[in-house]
């Protein structure tokens, strides 16, 4: 609920690649569908959080997974939820536990509290379903001209589902 004192947000990262993810698809009988490949893969990393109550998605896109990029996501999340506390469900990725991140979390404990998931339990993190949906419906079987087109398509996909809890 938008006016609740606290928001429950599920967080995770996903890599999006120019090398097409393959998924089942329809094609003419007797014809094997072909998906072209860029030859050399390129990727971006999406740091995202989905609000359990509203389906609101907050995300940042960077080149790599790192503590500094996770910290930038946390700052974007706190800004997006200004005036509300956040309870963030998060895995134990090593870059989530860097000294700068832990220091920032300690200083901002009045704004955000992390609920750490047990190791190797992606099924407990609801955002994993969102990432899977976006990969199947937006990124699968498509060769994007360049990295900017890939990111733009991903952002459009997020825009279509943003705020739709179901």
Tab-separated table of C-alpha atoms in Angstrom:
chain	number	residue	atom	x	y	z
A	1	UNK	CA	0.000	0.000	0.000
A	2	UNK	CA	1.342	3.426	-0.989
A	3	UNK	CA	0.561	5.115	2.358
A	4	UNK	CA	1.904	2.297	4.552
A	5	UNK	CA	4.682	3.293	6.915
A	6	UNK	CA	6.995	0.619	5.572
A	7	UNK	CA	7.531	-0.969	2.148
A	8	UNK	CA	8.545	-4.590	1.595
A	9	UNK	CA	10.842	-4.749	-1.444
A	10	UNK	CA	12.434	-7.850	-2.990
A	11	UNK	CA	15.836	-7.089	-4.572
A	12	UNK	CA	18.155	-8.901	-6.945
A	13	UNK	CA	20.395	-8.376	-9.942
A	14	UNK	CA	20.020	-9.774	-13.421
A	15	UNK	CA	22.406	-9.703	-16.358
A	16	UNK	CA	20.948	-8.820	-19.733
A	17	UNK	CA	22.956	-9.937	-22.775
A	18	UNK	CA	23.090	-9.062	-26.440
A	19	UNK	CA	23.644	-12.749	-27.096
A	20	UNK	CA	19.983	-13.793	-27.422
A	21	UNK	CA	18.379	-15.894	-24.720
A	22	UNK	CA	16.600	-18.746	-26.463
A	23	UNK	CA	13.042	-19.786	-25.680
A	24	UNK	CA	10.484	-21.984	-27.402
A	25	UNK	CA	8.632	-20.271	-30.211
A	26	UNK	CA	6.208	-20.962	-33.029
A	27	UNK	CA	7.427	-21.494	-36.548
A	28	UNK	CA	6.276	-22.994	-39.829
A	29	UNK	CA	6.013	-26.785	-39.845
A	30	UNK	CA	9.288	-28.338	-40.965
A	31	UNK	CA	11.297	-25.105	-40.670
A	32	UNK	CA	13.796	-24.664	-37.846
A	33	UNK	CA	13.631	-21.047	-36.584
A	34	UNK	CA	17.015	-19.329	-36.639
A	35	UNK	CA	18.090	-16.593	-34.261
A	36	UNK	CA	21.125	-14.597	-35.402
A	37	UNK	CA	23.961	-13.993	-32.968
A	38	UNK	CA	26.123	-10.875	-32.541
A	39	UNK	CA	29.305	-12.983	-32.479
A	40	UNK	CA	30.706	-11.090	-29.482
A	41	UNK	CA	28.500	-10.874	-26.408
A	42	UNK	CA	27.941	-7.629	-24.498
A	43	UNK	CA	26.015	-7.266	-21.258
A	44	UNK	CA	24.596	-4.903	-18.665
A	45	UNK	CA	23.676	-5.577	-15.036
A	46	UNK	CA	20.273	-4.535	-13.725
A	47	UNK	CA	19.910	-3.904	-9.992
A	48	UNK	CA	16.217	-4.064	-9.229
A	49	UNK	CA	13.643	-4.098	-6.489
A	50	UNK	CA	9.947	-4.900	-6.671
A	51	UNK	CA	7.463	-3.696	-4.057
A	52	UNK	CA	5.467	-6.642	-2.720
A	53	UNK	CA	2.287	-4.632	-2.130
A	54	UNK	CA	2.162	-2.517	-5.287
A	55	UNK	CA	4.397	-4.197	-7.885
A	56	UNK	CA	6.340	-0.932	-8.260
A	57	UNK	CA	9.760	-1.611	-9.775
A	58	UNK	CA	12.843	0.447	-8.999
A	59	UNK	CA	15.996	-0.320	-10.963
A	60	UNK	CA	19.403	0.939	-11.983
A	61	UNK	CA	21.498	-0.371	-14.883
A	62	UNK	CA	25.292	-0.580	-14.791
A	63	UNK	CA	28.206	-2.382	-16.436
A	64	UNK	CA	29.214	-4.690	-13.565
A	65	UNK	CA	28.206	-6.153	-10.232
A	66	UNK	CA	29.985	-4.322	-7.428
A	67	UNK	CA	29.448	-2.881	-3.985
A	68	UNK	CA	29.535	0.670	-5.371
A	69	UNK	CA	26.820	-0.106	-7.947
A	70	UNK	CA	24.710	-1.835	-5.268
A	71	UNK	CA	25.140	1.244	-3.090
A	72	UNK	CA	23.965	3.461	-5.971
A	73	UNK	CA	20.865	1.252	-6.247
A	74	UNK	CA	20.209	1.549	-2.497
A	75	UNK	CA	20.414	5.349	-2.734
A	76	UNK	CA	18.002	5.332	-5.707
A	77	UNK	CA	15.627	3.084	-3.741
A	78	UNK	CA	15.666	5.255	-0.614
A	79	UNK	CA	15.071	8.320	-2.829
A	80	UNK	CA	12.127	6.616	-4.566
A	81	UNK	CA	10.570	5.808	-1.169
A	82	UNK	CA	11.314	9.158	0.497
A	83	UNK	CA	9.460	9.384	3.789
A	84	UNK	CA	8.925	5.623	4.127
A	85	UNK	CA	10.995	2.888	5.714
A	86	UNK	CA	12.060	0.020	3.475
A	87	UNK	CA	12.431	-3.609	4.451
A	88	UNK	CA	14.622	-5.021	1.661
A	89	UNK	CA	14.745	-8.777	1.042
A	90	UNK	CA	18.149	-9.509	-0.404
A	91	UNK	CA	20.501	-12.422	-1.118
A	92	UNK	CA	24.031	-12.708	0.270
A	93	UNK	CA	25.940	-11.698	-2.868
A	94	UNK	CA	29.461	-10.788	-1.785
A	95	UNK	CA	29.185	-7.268	-3.248
A	96	UNK	CA	26.116	-6.719	-1.010
A	97	UNK	CA	28.398	-7.145	1.992
A	98	UNK	CA	31.263	-4.754	1.191
A	99	UNK	CA	32.471	-2.350	3.876
A	100	UNK	CA	31.065	0.761	2.142
A	101	UNK	CA	27.642	-0.905	1.756
A	102	UNK	CA	27.545	-2.121	5.359
A	103	UNK	CA	28.671	1.283	6.622
A	104	UNK	CA	25.992	3.068	4.561
A	105	UNK	CA	23.324	0.630	5.797
A	106	UNK	CA	24.352	1.245	9.413
A	107	UNK	CA	24.127	5.027	8.902
A	108	UNK	CA	20.718	4.725	7.212
A	109	UNK	CA	19.167	2.033	9.404
A	110	UNK	CA	16.297	4.430	10.159
A	111	UNK	CA	15.390	4.293	6.430
A	112	UNK	CA	16.230	0.771	5.301
A	113	UNK	CA	16.650	-2.633	6.902
A	114	UNK	CA	17.928	-5.692	5.047
A	115	UNK	CA	16.331	-9.104	5.496
A	116	UNK	CA	19.022	-11.516	4.299
A	117	UNK	CA	17.882	-14.646	2.486
A	118	UNK	CA	19.612	-17.960	3.188
A	119	UNK	CA	22.313	-18.912	0.642
A	120	UNK	CA	21.187	-20.574	-2.607
A	121	UNK	CA	17.447	-19.900	-2.191
A	122	UNK	CA	16.390	-17.965	-5.298
A	123	UNK	CA	12.870	-19.419	-5.013
A	124	UNK	CA	12.342	-17.246	-1.900
A	125	UNK	CA	13.077	-14.040	-3.813
A	126	UNK	CA	9.946	-12.896	-5.662
A	127	UNK	CA	11.843	-10.656	-8.086
A	128	UNK	CA	13.343	-13.776	-9.701
A	129	UNK	CA	9.924	-14.425	-11.267
A	130	UNK	CA	9.860	-10.911	-12.696
A	131	UNK	CA	13.323	-11.325	-14.227
A	132	UNK	CA	12.266	-14.650	-15.778
A	133	UNK	CA	9.103	-13.102	-17.210
A	134	UNK	CA	11.040	-10.203	-18.770
A	135	UNK	CA	13.652	-12.520	-20.259
A	136	UNK	CA	10.951	-14.744	-21.811
A	137	UNK	CA	8.698	-11.954	-23.094
A	138	UNK	CA	11.111	-9.135	-23.973
A	139	UNK	CA	14.609	-10.498	-24.536
A	140	UNK	CA	14.177	-14.084	-25.798
A	141	UNK	CA	14.894	-14.890	-29.456
A	142	UNK	CA	15.841	-11.308	-30.355
A	143	UNK	CA	19.165	-10.010	-31.632
A	144	UNK	CA	19.388	-6.365	-30.616
A	145	UNK	CA	21.364	-4.068	-32.908
A	146	UNK	CA	23.457	-2.742	-30.025
A	147	UNK	CA	23.614	-2.531	-26.244
A	148	UNK	CA	21.524	0.662	-26.164
A	149	UNK	CA	18.674	-1.113	-28.007
A	150	UNK	CA	18.864	-4.007	-25.525
A	151	UNK	CA	18.647	-1.629	-22.544
A	152	UNK	CA	15.802	0.340	-24.167
A	153	UNK	CA	13.821	-2.867	-24.782
A	154	UNK	CA	14.387	-3.984	-21.200
A	155	UNK	CA	13.226	-0.597	-19.865
A	156	UNK	CA	10.088	-0.793	-22.055
A	157	UNK	CA	9.383	-4.260	-20.667
A	158	UNK	CA	9.790	-3.003	-17.107
A	159	UNK	CA	7.506	-0.074	-17.958
A	160	UNK	CA	4.775	-2.453	-19.161
A	161	UNK	CA	4.707	-4.468	-15.920
A	162	UNK	CA	5.640	-1.715	-13.455
A	163	UNK	CA	2.961	-1.333	-10.808
A	164	UNK	CA	1.018	-4.419	-11.971
A	165	UNK	CA	1.381	-6.663	-8.958
A	166	UNK	CA	-0.020	-9.749	-10.697
